[in-house]
Structures are given as C-alpha cells and as structure tokens.
Amino acid sequence: MTQVMIDNLGVMTSPAIEASVLTDDEAFETLGAEWDELLDHSDQRAFFLRWAWSQLWWRTFRPPHSHLFIILCRDSQGRLTGLAPLYWKQRRTAGIRHLRELHFLGTGIYAQTSEYLDVVARRGYERAVADAVAGFLRRDPEWDRVCLTEVPADSTVLPLLQQALGEAAQITGCNRSYYVDTSTDWETFTTRLTKSARENIFRRRRRIFKTFESEFRLVDSAGELEPAMDALVRLHQARWQTKGEPGAFALNGAEQLLREAARFAFRDGRLRLWTLSLNKKVAAALLGFVDNGVLHAFQSGFDPAYTHIGLGGVMNGLCISASVEDKVVDYYDFMGGIDAYKQSWTKTSWDSVSMTWLRPGRHSQTFKIIEQATRLGKALVRRTVPKPLKVAAHKFIMKRRHYSGK
C-alpha cells in the first residue's frame, strides 16, 4: 500500500492507496459503472478510455498469448481512485518467446484503433496513483517491458509516473492529431480556412446540392443506425479497393467493433453518424464518437464515382459545420496522422507520446539484440531493394494482415 500523509512541515504527500491487478475477464465485465465514474472525475476523460470501448476492444482484438493486467488503485474506503488499463502479452519472434510486454488496452496490435490513452487518476490523486502504479510494477516480476503509447503530451499523470519509475522510463513523440475549434462562430471559422477548404464549403457544396437531389442528415433514431452503418462499410471499402487497398473493414473484427461501438455510443448519446445522399442513395458517410466536448472523426467513406467533384472534402465540411452548431461539441478531431487534407482545414493539433520502460534481464537483452538486427535488416533493404519491389512487398503484408487478422 502506498501511504501518503502530512509531515511535520505541513507538506502533503499522497493519500493511502492500495494497488492490485485484475487479470480475470469476468471481473472486467463487472467494472463498467465504477470505471466510468472514475473517468468522469479525472483529467483523462476520453472516449477511448471508456469501459465499454476497452471491453469491446479486448473481446474483439485480444492478441494471442495475452491476458488482462489492469492495475486498480483504491483508497482506504475501497473507492476506485485510479487505474492503468493494461494487458500482458508474450512477444515472439520466429515463434520464439523472448519478451513479456504490458500495453494499453486498444494498442499493441498491427492496426491502430485507439488514441488519447493514459493512466486514469481521480482529480487530486494523480501523484498517489502514479506512485501506486509504479510501485506495483516494480514489485511484479512477470513482465519485461512496459510500452504505453498514444498518451496525450499534456497528460497530468504520465510525467509523475515517469518520475516514480526513474530514468529508465523513456518518453518519445508518438503521433499528432489535427483538430478544429468548433466553439467559435461560423463566420470566424471560415475566415481561417485555406482556399481548398473554403471551396469545399462553398463552391463545391453549392455545385453538388444544385446538381443532385441532396440530403445531409444525422442518424437520430435506432432504426436508422444499421442502414447507415451498412452504407459506411460499403462506401469505405469501395473507395479503398479502387486504390488497390483492402480497406479497414477487411481487417478481422473491425466491422464488428465499430458496429457494436456505434450501438453503445448511440445509446449513451455519444454517437455522431452523418450521411449524405445524392439522388436518394447514400454517397458519403462519416462516423464519430463524442466525449468531453471532443468529436473524434473515426471512420468515413464516400462513393469513388464522385471523387472528381470533391465529395470527400464536401462531406468533411458538412460534418464540421454540423459540429459548430452542436452545443455538445467544442472540437472536431481528425485523429492521428498528418494527412494534407486535415491540414487544409486547420493548423492546430494535439501531440501524443509513448513511454517505454525495459527491465534489465535476459529477456530484455534478447529483445535488444533482435531490435538491433531488425534495424540493420531494414537499413539493408532500404539500400539494396528497388522501390517498386518494396512497395509491392508492403502491400502484400498489409493485405495479409487485414484479411487474416495476423
């Protein structure tokens, strides 16, 4: 137990906190209300830290040779004051087991599905929770490497956790997410746009609405949800397959994850699913999740037959415009990646970081050797293999991962 009290100088350390680990799937199922109550009273509140999303991700994408490793922190009354939503995974290379890793739920697989992850702490308990989590990790011998990714760079807990773990815990840059401040008025917002974005909002939008019988709408009833999701999957896949790519929904479990997430988000008032119909047929769709004033634009699709008229950009403009009018939404988040189209809408962004902590030992030394060999191999490939062959190999690997789920 981490004991924190007031010393003789009146300096407060941290309240008494006891850390334990949850490894049982059935116990995880019962945590929902307690988990989300903690999240709502923390600075880490984000959709991808919700219990329902974490539990759904685990059921859908649980890696082979893994189990839950959720560190729970409770005060002397048994109240949940913090949690580290982790799982344990056995890492293998060429079938050889060599490293036991701890990852955030939502990470550690070949597909990026979750962002804005963190160790969650009730406000006022940040240091106590960081100390308790670090202390538990130090005492537990069943892991070799902690790899926490997609943590907001302005996290209130991560610096305290790094401090508690010591110099061996390394923080590095990880990702960048561009966002639009939708709390402003529409006129102010449009004056800040690039020429391309203004065209999507005004000229191209007018042309589409004049040429076609057009309807832009938000799914606001349970009966509309499944047909809109059908359209989203169909349009997303069609767009990417015309580019010779498998599309996100070819990934085993991806469609199931988003359909179930859309259902619980709709139930909780956290779903934004828009469709744009042209001549009474859905030609574009965009799905987002809302939490803590942030709309995360998670997945979209549009009919590739309308690429030449800029349908994708027009759809983004319509969704941003709807978010400006939505009193619940303060930020429209494009999510991770530095794609040019995102930067045409905004120059403001959030950065995320990763923290890794490698425990000294035989497994860690083996990991270092494998990592060094991998880097040397990649460097050799970059120098000697023709670019067309590298591109073809990359596409083959990605298609195999999407379709097989490996």
XYZ file of C-alpha atoms in Angstrom, residues 209 214-229 262 265-266 269-277 282 284-290 295-296 315 318-329 332:
53
model
C -26.549 20.428 -53.994
C -29.106 16.040 -51.944
C -29.839 15.303 -48.299
C -27.359 15.593 -45.425
C -28.636 14.126 -42.192
C -27.611 12.917 -38.758
C -28.718 9.482 -37.619
C -31.086 10.246 -34.763
C -33.147 7.065 -34.395
C -32.261 3.446 -33.687
C -33.941 2.352 -36.908
C -31.559 4.464 -38.996
C -28.393 3.165 -37.354
C -27.848 -0.167 -39.093
C -28.634 1.077 -42.638
C -26.227 3.993 -42.122
C -23.528 1.613 -40.880
C -21.889 2.632 -32.640
C -22.402 5.196 -28.303
C -25.871 5.870 -29.743
C -25.696 9.959 -26.726
C -22.039 9.826 -27.834
C -22.543 8.883 -31.489
C -22.435 11.218 -34.473
C -23.125 9.353 -37.705
C -23.864 11.524 -40.736
C -24.877 10.510 -44.241
C -25.062 12.466 -47.476
C -27.483 11.113 -50.071
C -26.169 7.375 -49.694
C -20.928 9.529 -48.234
C -20.933 8.674 -44.539
C -18.866 9.690 -41.529
C -18.867 8.176 -38.047
C -17.622 9.989 -34.965
C -17.629 9.498 -31.201
C -18.173 12.368 -28.758
C -15.858 14.731 -31.575
C -13.435 12.066 -32.814
C -18.640 15.783 -46.591
C -20.721 19.491 -43.776
C -19.736 17.495 -40.675
C -17.559 20.303 -39.331
C -20.390 22.770 -39.944
C -22.786 20.483 -38.051
C -20.273 20.280 -35.190
C -20.060 24.068 -34.981
C -23.834 24.095 -34.493
C -23.729 21.197 -31.992
C -23.730 22.615 -28.456
C -22.065 19.462 -27.091
C -19.056 19.645 -29.437
C -13.721 18.358 -34.228
